[in-house]
mmCIF file as gemmi writes it, N, C-alpha and C atoms, coordinates in Angstrom:
data_model
loop_
_atom_site.group_PDB
_atom_site.id
_atom_site.type_symbol
_atom_site.label_atom_id
_atom_site.label_alt_id
_atom_site.label_comp_id
_atom_site.label_asym_id
_atom_site.label_entity_id
_atom_site.label_seq_id
_atom_site.pdbx_PDB_ins_code
_atom_site.Cartn_x
_atom_site.Cartn_y
_atom_site.Cartn_z
_atom_site.occupancy
_atom_site.B_iso_or_equiv
_atom_site.pdbx_formal_charge
_atom_site.auth_seq_id
_atom_site.auth_asym_id
_atom_site.pdbx_PDB_model_num
ATOM 1 N N . MET Axp A 1 ? 13.258 8.622 -9.04 1 0 ? 1 A 1
ATOM 2 C CA . MET Axp A 1 ? 11.887 8.587 -8.548 1 0 ? 1 A 1
ATOM 3 C C . MET Axp A 1 ? 11.766 7.407 -7.579 1 0 ? 1 A 1
ATOM 4 N N . THR Axp A 2 ? 11.067 7.649 -6.482 1 0 ? 2 A 1
ATOM 5 C CA . THR Axp A 2 ? 10.848 6.596 -5.501 1 0 ? 2 A 1
ATOM 6 C C . THR Axp A 2 ? 9.513 5.893 -5.763 1 0 ? 2 A 1
ATOM 7 N N . ILE Axp A 3 ? 9.31 4.783 -5.071 1 0 ? 3 A 1
ATOM 8 C CA . ILE Axp A 3 ? 8.06 4.041 -5.212 1 0 ? 3 A 1
ATOM 9 C C . ILE Axp A 3 ? 6.879 4.904 -4.791 1 0 ? 3 A 1
ATOM 10 N N . ASN Axp A 4 ? 7.012 5.663 -3.699 1 0 ? 4 A 1
ATOM 11 C CA . ASN Axp A 4 ? 5.905 6.515 -3.242 1 0 ? 4 A 1
ATOM 12 C C . ASN Axp A 4 ? 5.555 7.582 -4.272 1 0 ? 4 A 1
ATOM 13 N N . GLU Axp A 5 ? 6.55 8.17 -4.892 1 0 ? 5 A 1
ATOM 14 C CA . GLU Axp A 5 ? 6.281 9.155 -5.94 1 0 ? 5 A 1
ATOM 15 C C . GLU Axp A 5 ? 5.644 8.485 -7.154 1 0 ? 5 A 1
ATOM 16 N N . GLY Axp A 6 ? 6.104 7.282 -7.465 1 0 ? 6 A 1
ATOM 17 C CA . GLY Axp A 6 ? 5.536 6.537 -8.586 1 0 ? 6 A 1
ATOM 18 C C . GLY Axp A 6 ? 4.079 6.181 -8.368 1 0 ? 6 A 1
ATOM 19 N N . ILE Axp A 7 ? 3.738 5.802 -7.138 1 0 ? 7 A 1
ATOM 20 C CA . ILE Axp A 7 ? 2.345 5.471 -6.823 1 0 ? 7 A 1
ATOM 21 C C . ILE Axp A 7 ? 1.446 6.685 -7.018 1 0 ? 7 A 1
ATOM 22 N N . ARG Axp A 8 ? 1.91 7.835 -6.569 1 0 ? 8 A 1
ATOM 23 C CA . ARG Axp A 8 ? 1.108 9.06 -6.765 1 0 ? 8 A 1
ATOM 24 C C . ARG Axp A 8 ? 0.978 9.398 -8.243 1 0 ? 8 A 1
ATOM 25 N N . LEU Axp A 9 ? 2.059 9.222 -9 1 0 ? 9 A 1
ATOM 26 C CA . LEU Axp A 9 ? 2.016 9.491 -10.436 1 0 ? 9 A 1
ATOM 27 C C . LEU Axp A 9 ? 1.055 8.543 -11.152 1 0 ? 9 A 1
ATOM 28 N N . VAL Axp A 10 ? 1.159 7.259 -10.873 1 0 ? 10 A 1
ATOM 29 C CA . VAL Axp A 10 ? 0.291 6.278 -11.522 1 0 ? 10 A 1
ATOM 30 C C . VAL Axp A 10 ? -1.16 6.47 -11.089 1 0 ? 10 A 1
ATOM 31 N N . GLY Axp A 11 ? -1.39 6.676 -9.79 1 0 ? 11 A 1
ATOM 32 C CA . GLY Axp A 11 ? -2.748 6.875 -9.285 1 0 ? 11 A 1
ATOM 33 C C . GLY Axp A 11 ? -3.42 8.086 -9.92 1 0 ? 11 A 1
ATOM 34 N N . GLY Axp A 12 ? -2.709 9.198 -9.963 1 0 ? 12 A 1
ATOM 35 C CA . GLY Axp A 12 ? -3.264 10.404 -10.578 1 0 ? 12 A 1
ATOM 36 C C . GLY Axp A 12 ? -3.515 10.226 -12.071 1 0 ? 12 A 1
ATOM 37 N N . SER Axp A 13 ? -2.599 9.543 -12.74 1 0 ? 13 A 1
ATOM 38 C CA . SER Axp A 13 ? -2.766 9.29 -14.176 1 0 ? 13 A 1
ATOM 39 C C . SER Axp A 13 ? -3.964 8.391 -14.441 1 0 ? 13 A 1
ATOM 40 N N . PHE Axp A 14 ? -4.116 7.335 -13.624 1 0 ? 14 A 1
ATOM 41 C CA . PHE Axp A 14 ? -5.261 6.438 -13.787 1 0 ? 14 A 1
ATOM 42 C C . PHE Axp A 14 ? -6.579 7.17 -13.554 1 0 ? 14 A 1
ATOM 43 N N . VAL Axp A 15 ? -6.619 8.032 -12.546 1 0 ? 15 A 1
ATOM 44 C CA . VAL Axp A 15 ? -7.851 8.782 -12.27 1 0 ? 15 A 1
ATOM 45 C C . VAL Axp A 15 ? -8.189 9.695 -13.445 1 0 ? 15 A 1
ATOM 46 N N . LEU Axp A 16 ? -7.218 10.454 -13.926 1 0 ? 16 A 1
ATOM 47 C CA . LEU Axp A 16 ? -7.481 11.35 -15.049 1 0 ? 16 A 1
ATOM 48 C C . LEU Axp A 16 ? -7.876 10.582 -16.308 1 0 ? 16 A 1
ATOM 49 N N . LEU Axp A 17 ? -7.182 9.478 -16.59 1 0 ? 17 A 1
ATOM 50 C CA . LEU Axp A 17 ? -7.506 8.674 -17.758 1 0 ? 17 A 1
ATOM 51 C C . LEU Axp A 17 ? -8.91 8.09 -17.665 1 0 ? 17 A 1
ATOM 52 N N . SER Axp A 18 ? -9.282 7.573 -16.491 1 0 ? 18 A 1
ATOM 53 C CA . SER Axp A 18 ? -10.608 6.978 -16.358 1 0 ? 18 A 1
ATOM 54 C C . SER Axp A 18 ? -11.717 8.029 -16.424 1 0 ? 18 A 1
ATOM 55 N N . ILE Axp A 19 ? -11.442 9.244 -15.979 1 0 ? 19 A 1
ATOM 56 C CA . ILE Axp A 19 ? -12.435 10.315 -16.117 1 0 ? 19 A 1
ATOM 57 C C . ILE Axp A 19 ? -12.641 10.655 -17.587 1 0 ? 19 A 1
ATOM 58 N N . VAL Axp A 20 ? -11.553 10.763 -18.337 1 0 ? 20 A 1
ATOM 59 C CA . VAL Axp A 20 ? -11.655 11.042 -19.771 1 0 ? 20 A 1
ATOM 60 C C . VAL Axp A 20 ? -12.418 9.918 -20.469 1 0 ? 20 A 1
ATOM 61 N N . LEU Axp A 21 ? -12.056 8.665 -20.174 1 0 ? 21 A 1
ATOM 62 C CA . LEU Axp A 21 ? -12.733 7.527 -20.797 1 0 ? 21 A 1
ATOM 63 C C . LEU Axp A 21 ? -14.2 7.451 -20.379 1 0 ? 21 A 1
ATOM 64 N N . GLY Axp A 22 ? -14.482 7.78 -19.132 1 0 ? 22 A 1
ATOM 65 C CA . GLY Axp A 22 ? -15.863 7.765 -18.66 1 0 ? 22 A 1
ATOM 66 C C . GLY Axp A 22 ? -16.718 8.824 -19.325 1 0 ? 22 A 1
ATOM 67 N N . TYR Axp A 23 ? -16.127 9.938 -19.631 1 0 ? 23 A 1
ATOM 68 C CA . TYR Axp A 23 ? -16.87 11.03 -20.257 1 0 ? 23 A 1
ATOM 69 C C . TYR Axp A 23 ? -17.077 10.786 -21.75 1 0 ? 23 A 1
ATOM 70 N N . TRP Axp A 24 ? -16.004 10.361 -22.448 1 0 ? 24 A 1
ATOM 71 C CA . TRP Axp A 24 ? -16.079 10.252 -23.9 1 0 ? 24 A 1
ATOM 72 C C . TRP Axp A 24 ? -16.341 8.844 -24.434 1 0 ? 24 A 1
ATOM 73 N N . VAL Axp A 25 ? -16.109 7.795 -23.636 1 0 ? 25 A 1
ATOM 74 C CA . VAL Axp A 25 ? -16.278 6.434 -24.15 1 0 ? 25 A 1
ATOM 75 C C . VAL Axp A 25 ? -17.503 5.762 -23.545 1 0 ? 25 A 1
ATOM 76 N N . HIS Axp A 26 ? -17.463 5.561 -22.209 1 0 ? 26 A 1
ATOM 77 C CA . HIS Axp A 26 ? -18.575 4.881 -21.535 1 0 ? 26 A 1
ATOM 78 C C . HIS Axp A 26 ? -18.517 5.207 -20.045 1 0 ? 26 A 1
ATOM 79 N N . PRO Axp A 27 ? -19.66 5.507 -19.423 1 0 ? 27 A 1
ATOM 80 C CA . PRO Axp A 27 ? -19.68 5.858 -17.996 1 0 ? 27 A 1
ATOM 81 C C . PRO Axp A 27 ? -19.173 4.737 -17.084 1 0 ? 27 A 1
ATOM 82 N N . GLY Axp A 28 ? -19.122 3.524 -17.575 1 0 ? 28 A 1
ATOM 83 C CA . GLY Axp A 28 ? -18.603 2.421 -16.754 1 0 ? 28 A 1
ATOM 84 C C . GLY Axp A 28 ? -17.155 2.618 -16.33 1 0 ? 28 A 1
ATOM 85 N N . TRP Axp A 29 ? -16.415 3.451 -17.061 1 0 ? 29 A 1
ATOM 86 C CA . TRP Axp A 29 ? -15.027 3.723 -16.687 1 0 ? 29 A 1
ATOM 87 C C . TRP Axp A 29 ? -14.921 4.456 -15.354 1 0 ? 29 A 1
ATOM 88 N N . PHE Axp A 30 ? -16.002 5.098 -14.907 1 0 ? 30 A 1
ATOM 89 C CA . PHE Axp A 30 ? -15.96 5.763 -13.604 1 0 ? 30 A 1
ATOM 90 C C . PHE Axp A 30 ? -15.798 4.751 -12.472 1 0 ? 30 A 1
ATOM 91 N N . LEU Axp A 31 ? -16.176 3.506 -12.707 1 0 ? 31 A 1
ATOM 92 C CA . LEU Axp A 31 ? -15.946 2.463 -11.707 1 0 ? 31 A 1
ATOM 93 C C . LEU Axp A 31 ? -14.447 2.236 -11.496 1 0 ? 31 A 1
ATOM 94 N N . PHE Axp A 32 ? -13.662 2.389 -12.549 1 0 ? 32 A 1
ATOM 95 C CA . PHE Axp A 32 ? -12.208 2.281 -12.407 1 0 ? 32 A 1
ATOM 96 C C . PHE Axp A 32 ? -11.679 3.415 -11.539 1 0 ? 32 A 1
ATOM 97 N N . THR Axp A 33 ? -12.25 4.604 -11.693 1 0 ? 33 A 1
ATOM 98 C CA . THR Axp A 33 ? -11.866 5.73 -10.838 1 0 ? 33 A 1
ATOM 99 C C . THR Axp A 33 ? -12.132 5.389 -9.376 1 0 ? 33 A 1
ATOM 100 N N . ALA Axp A 34 ? -13.291 4.797 -9.1 1 0 ? 34 A 1
ATOM 101 C CA . ALA Axp A 34 ? -13.635 4.401 -7.734 1 0 ? 34 A 1
ATOM 102 C C . ALA Axp A 34 ? -12.678 3.331 -7.219 1 0 ? 34 A 1
ATOM 103 N N . PHE Axp A 35 ? -12.309 2.369 -8.074 1 0 ? 35 A 1
ATOM 104 C CA . PHE Axp A 35 ? -11.367 1.326 -7.664 1 0 ? 35 A 1
ATOM 105 C C . PHE Axp A 35 ? -10.02 1.921 -7.273 1 0 ? 35 A 1
ATOM 106 N N . VAL Axp A 36 ? -9.523 2.854 -8.062 1 0 ? 36 A 1
ATOM 107 C CA . VAL Axp A 36 ? -8.239 3.491 -7.755 1 0 ? 36 A 1
ATOM 108 C C . VAL Axp A 36 ? -8.329 4.24 -6.428 1 0 ? 36 A 1
ATOM 109 N N . GLY Axp A 37 ? -9.415 4.981 -6.231 1 0 ? 37 A 1
ATOM 110 C CA . GLY Axp A 37 ? -9.593 5.719 -4.978 1 0 ? 37 A 1
ATOM 111 C C . GLY Axp A 37 ? -9.668 4.804 -3.771 1 0 ? 37 A 1
ATOM 112 N N . LEU Axp A 38 ? -10.43 3.725 -3.883 1 0 ? 38 A 1
ATOM 113 C CA . LEU Axp A 38 ? -10.531 2.775 -2.767 1 0 ? 38 A 1
ATOM 114 C C . LEU Axp A 38 ? -9.194 2.106 -2.485 1 0 ? 38 A 1
ATOM 115 N N . ASN Axp A 39 ? -8.456 1.803 -3.524 1 0 ? 39 A 1
ATOM 116 C CA . ASN Axp A 39 ? -7.148 1.182 -3.337 1 0 ? 39 A 1
ATOM 117 C C . ASN Axp A 39 ? -6.178 2.134 -2.643 1 0 ? 39 A 1
ATOM 118 N N . LEU Axp A 40 ? -6.231 3.417 -2.995 1 0 ? 40 A 1
ATOM 119 C CA . LEU Axp A 40 ? -5.38 4.399 -2.319 1 0 ? 40 A 1
ATOM 120 C C . LEU Axp A 40 ? -5.754 4.541 -0.846 1 0 ? 40 A 1
ATOM 121 N N . ILE Axp A 41 ? -7.051 4.489 -0.549 1 0 ? 41 A 1
ATOM 122 C CA . ILE Axp A 41 ? -7.502 4.572 0.845 1 0 ? 41 A 1
ATOM 123 C C . ILE Axp A 41 ? -7.021 3.359 1.636 1 0 ? 41 A 1
ATOM 124 N N . GLN Axp A 42 ? -7.207 2.145 1.083 1 0 ? 42 A 1
ATOM 125 C CA . GLN Axp A 42 ? -6.773 0.954 1.813 1 0 ? 42 A 1
ATOM 126 C C . GLN Axp A 42 ? -5.262 0.957 2 1 0 ? 42 A 1
ATOM 127 N N . SER Axp A 43 ? -4.508 1.475 1.017 1 0 ? 43 A 1
ATOM 128 C CA . SER Axp A 43 ? -3.056 1.488 1.166 1 0 ? 43 A 1
ATOM 129 C C . SER Axp A 43 ? -2.611 2.465 2.256 1 0 ? 43 A 1
ATOM 130 N N . ALA Axp A 44 ? -3.409 3.496 2.515 1 0 ? 44 A 1
ATOM 131 C CA . ALA Axp A 44 ? -3.082 4.428 3.595 1 0 ? 44 A 1
ATOM 132 C C . ALA Axp A 44 ? -3.158 3.742 4.952 1 0 ? 44 A 1
ATOM 133 N N . PHE Axp A 45 ? -4.07 2.77 5.081 1 0 ? 45 A 1
ATOM 134 C CA . PHE Axp A 45 ? -4.224 2.058 6.346 1 0 ? 45 A 1
ATOM 135 C C . PHE Axp A 45 ? -3.321 0.841 6.465 1 0 ? 45 A 1
ATOM 136 N N . THR Axp A 46 ? -3.068 0.156 5.345 1 0 ? 46 A 1
ATOM 137 C CA . THR Axp A 46 ? -2.297 -1.084 5.395 1 0 ? 46 A 1
ATOM 138 C C . THR Axp A 46 ? -0.833 -0.894 5.045 1 0 ? 46 A 1
ATOM 139 N N . GLY Axp A 47 ? -0.51 0.191 4.323 1 0 ? 47 A 1
ATOM 140 C CA . GLY Axp A 47 ? 0.859 0.417 3.896 1 0 ? 47 A 1
ATOM 141 C C . GLY Axp A 47 ? 1.251 -0.438 2.693 1 0 ? 47 A 1
ATOM 142 N N . TRP Axp A 48 ? 0.272 -1.087 2.057 1 0 ? 48 A 1
ATOM 143 C CA . TRP Axp A 48 ? 0.548 -1.949 0.913 1 0 ? 48 A 1
ATOM 144 C C . TRP Axp A 48 ? -0.375 -1.61 -0.238 1 0 ? 48 A 1
ATOM 145 N N . CYS Axp A 49 ? 0.183 -1.597 -1.434 1 0 ? 49 A 1
ATOM 146 C CA . CYS Axp A 49 ? -0.576 -1.338 -2.65 1 0 ? 49 A 1
ATOM 147 C C . CYS Axp A 49 ? -0.014 -2.262 -3.729 1 0 ? 49 A 1
ATOM 148 N N . PRO Axp A 50 ? -0.866 -2.9 -4.535 1 0 ? 50 A 1
ATOM 149 C CA . PRO Axp A 50 ? -0.345 -3.781 -5.582 1 0 ? 50 A 1
ATOM 150 C C . PRO Axp A 50 ? 0.627 -3.074 -6.531 1 0 ? 50 A 1
ATOM 151 N N . MET Axp A 51 ? 0.433 -1.791 -6.761 1 0 ? 51 A 1
ATOM 152 C CA . MET Axp A 51 ? 1.32 -1.053 -7.659 1 0 ? 51 A 1
ATOM 153 C C . MET Axp A 51 ? 2.732 -0.958 -7.084 1 0 ? 51 A 1
ATOM 154 N N . MET Axp A 52 ? 2.886 -1.063 -5.768 1 0 ? 52 A 1
ATOM 155 C CA . MET Axp A 52 ? 4.215 -1.039 -5.161 1 0 ? 52 A 1
ATOM 156 C C . MET Axp A 52 ? 5.067 -2.173 -5.718 1 0 ? 52 A 1
ATOM 157 N N . TRP Axp A 53 ? 4.483 -3.358 -5.85 1 0 ? 53 A 1
ATOM 158 C CA . TRP Axp A 53 ? 5.194 -4.517 -6.367 1 0 ? 53 A 1
ATOM 159 C C . TRP Axp A 53 ? 5.632 -4.261 -7.808 1 0 ? 53 A 1
ATOM 160 N N . VAL Axp A 54 ? 4.718 -3.71 -8.625 1 0 ? 54 A 1
ATOM 161 C CA . VAL Axp A 54 ? 5.01 -3.441 -10.038 1 0 ? 54 A 1
ATOM 162 C C . VAL Axp A 54 ? 6.143 -2.424 -10.147 1 0 ? 54 A 1
ATOM 163 N N . LEU Axp A 55 ? 6.058 -1.342 -9.392 1 0 ? 55 A 1
ATOM 164 C CA . LEU Axp A 55 ? 7.072 -0.296 -9.476 1 0 ? 55 A 1
ATOM 165 C C . LEU Axp A 55 ? 8.425 -0.786 -8.975 1 0 ? 55 A 1
ATOM 166 N N . LYS Axp A 56 ? 8.419 -1.643 -7.965 1 0 ? 56 A 1
ATOM 167 C CA . LYS Axp A 56 ? 9.678 -2.208 -7.474 1 0 ? 56 A 1
ATOM 168 C C . LYS Axp A 56 ? 10.313 -3.078 -8.552 1 0 ? 56 A 1
ATOM 169 N N . LYS Axp A 57 ? 9.499 -3.868 -9.256 1 0 ? 57 A 1
ATOM 170 C CA . LYS Axp A 57 ? 10.009 -4.7 -10.346 1 0 ? 57 A 1
ATOM 171 C C . LYS Axp A 57 ? 10.561 -3.852 -11.489 1 0 ? 57 A 1
ATOM 172 N N . LEU Axp A 58 ? 10.014 -2.644 -11.662 1 0 ? 58 A 1
ATOM 173 C CA . LEU Axp A 58 ? 10.498 -1.732 -12.697 1 0 ? 58 A 1
ATOM 174 C C . LEU Axp A 58 ? 11.77 -1.002 -12.279 1 0 ? 58 A 1
ATOM 175 N N . GLY Axp A 59 ? 12.212 -1.199 -11.025 1 0 ? 59 A 1
ATOM 176 C CA . GLY Axp A 59 ? 13.481 -0.647 -10.578 1 0 ? 59 A 1
ATOM 177 C C . GLY Axp A 59 ? 13.411 0.637 -9.784 1 0 ? 59 A 1
ATOM 178 N N . LEU Axp A 60 ? 12.226 1.067 -9.361 1 0 ? 60 A 1
ATOM 179 C CA . LEU Axp A 60 ? 12.145 2.272 -8.543 1 0 ? 60 A 1
ATOM 180 C C . LEU Axp A 60 ? 12.645 1.978 -7.133 1 0 ? 60 A 1
ATOM 181 N N . ARG Axp A 61 ? 13.245 2.989 -6.517 1 0 ? 61 A 1
ATOM 182 C CA . ARG Axp A 61 ? 13.795 2.847 -5.164 1 0 ? 61 A 1
ATOM 183 C C . ARG Axp A 61 ? 12.69 2.922 -4.116 1 0 ? 61 A 1
ATOM 184 N N . SER Axp A 62 ? 12.931 2.273 -2.98 1 0 ? 62 A 1
ATOM 185 C CA . SER Axp A 62 ? 11.982 2.333 -1.879 1 0 ? 62 A 1
ATOM 186 C C . SER Axp A 62 ? 11.957 3.699 -1.232 1 0 ? 62 A 1
ATOM 187 N N . GLU Axp A 63 ? 13.143 4.266 -0.99 1 0 ? 63 A 1
ATOM 188 C CA . GLU Axp A 63 ? 13.236 5.564 -0.333 1 0 ? 63 A 1
ATOM 189 C C . GLU Axp A 63 ? 14.357 6.368 -0.963 1 0 ? 63 A 1
ATOM 190 N N . MET Axp A 64 ? 14.271 7.68 -0.809 1 0 ? 64 A 1
ATOM 191 C CA . MET Axp A 64 ? 15.324 8.568 -1.249 1 0 ? 64 A 1
ATOM 192 C C . MET Axp A 64 ? 16.336 8.674 -0.097 1 0 ? 64 A 1
ATOM 193 N N . PRO Axp A 65 ? 17.633 8.448 -0.348 1 0 ? 65 A 1
ATOM 194 C CA . PRO Axp A 65 ? 18.62 8.631 0.722 1 0 ? 65 A 1
ATOM 195 C C . PRO Axp A 65 ? 18.578 10.05 1.269 1 0 ? 65 A 1
ATOM 196 N N . VAL Axp A 66 ? 18.797 10.178 2.558 1 0 ? 66 A 1
ATOM 197 C CA . VAL Axp A 66 ? 18.747 11.488 3.216 1 0 ? 66 A 1
ATOM 198 C C . VAL Axp A 66 ? 19.801 12.413 2.616 1 0 ? 66 A 1
ATOM 199 N N . GLY Axp A 67 ? 19.39 13.63 2.315 1 0 ? 67 A 1
ATOM 200 C CA . GLY Axp A 67 ? 20.305 14.634 1.789 1 0 ? 67 A 1
ATOM 201 C C . GLY Axp A 67 ? 20.529 14.568 0.297 1 0 ? 67 A 1
ATOM 202 N N . GLN Axp A 68 ? 19.893 13.632 -0.379 1 0 ? 68 A 1
ATOM 203 C CA . GLN Axp A 68 ? 20.043 13.5 -1.837 1 0 ? 68 A 1
ATOM 204 C C . GLN Axp A 68 ? 18.946 14.291 -2.546 1 0 ? 68 A 1
ATOM 205 N N . PRO Axp A 69 ? 19.312 15.072 -3.554 1 0 ? 69 A 1
ATOM 206 C CA . PRO Axp A 69 ? 18.273 15.762 -4.328 1 0 ? 69 A 1
ATOM 207 C C . PRO Axp A 69 ? 17.539 14.793 -5.23 1 0 ? 69 A 1
ATOM 208 N N . HIS Axp A 70 ? 16.343 15.193 -5.651 1 0 ? 70 A 1
ATOM 209 C CA . HIS Axp A 70 ? 15.549 14.364 -6.563 1 0 ? 70 A 1
ATOM 210 C C . HIS Axp A 70 ? 16.282 14.279 -7.855 1 0 ? 70 A 1
């Protein structure tokens, strides 16, 4: 798994988790959903996301070598 795939996995998981928590625990969790969305938008323009640093520390690759299967 690459860092870009990891970011999509973590982002989607955070959104789904915060929706569940917002519905069943407290509506304030929807603010976390907004934070994740805004962070994804800013990363599209800047090319940087704090989760990139975390995933790199966990050992995910920056890019998939050309011609290599997942």
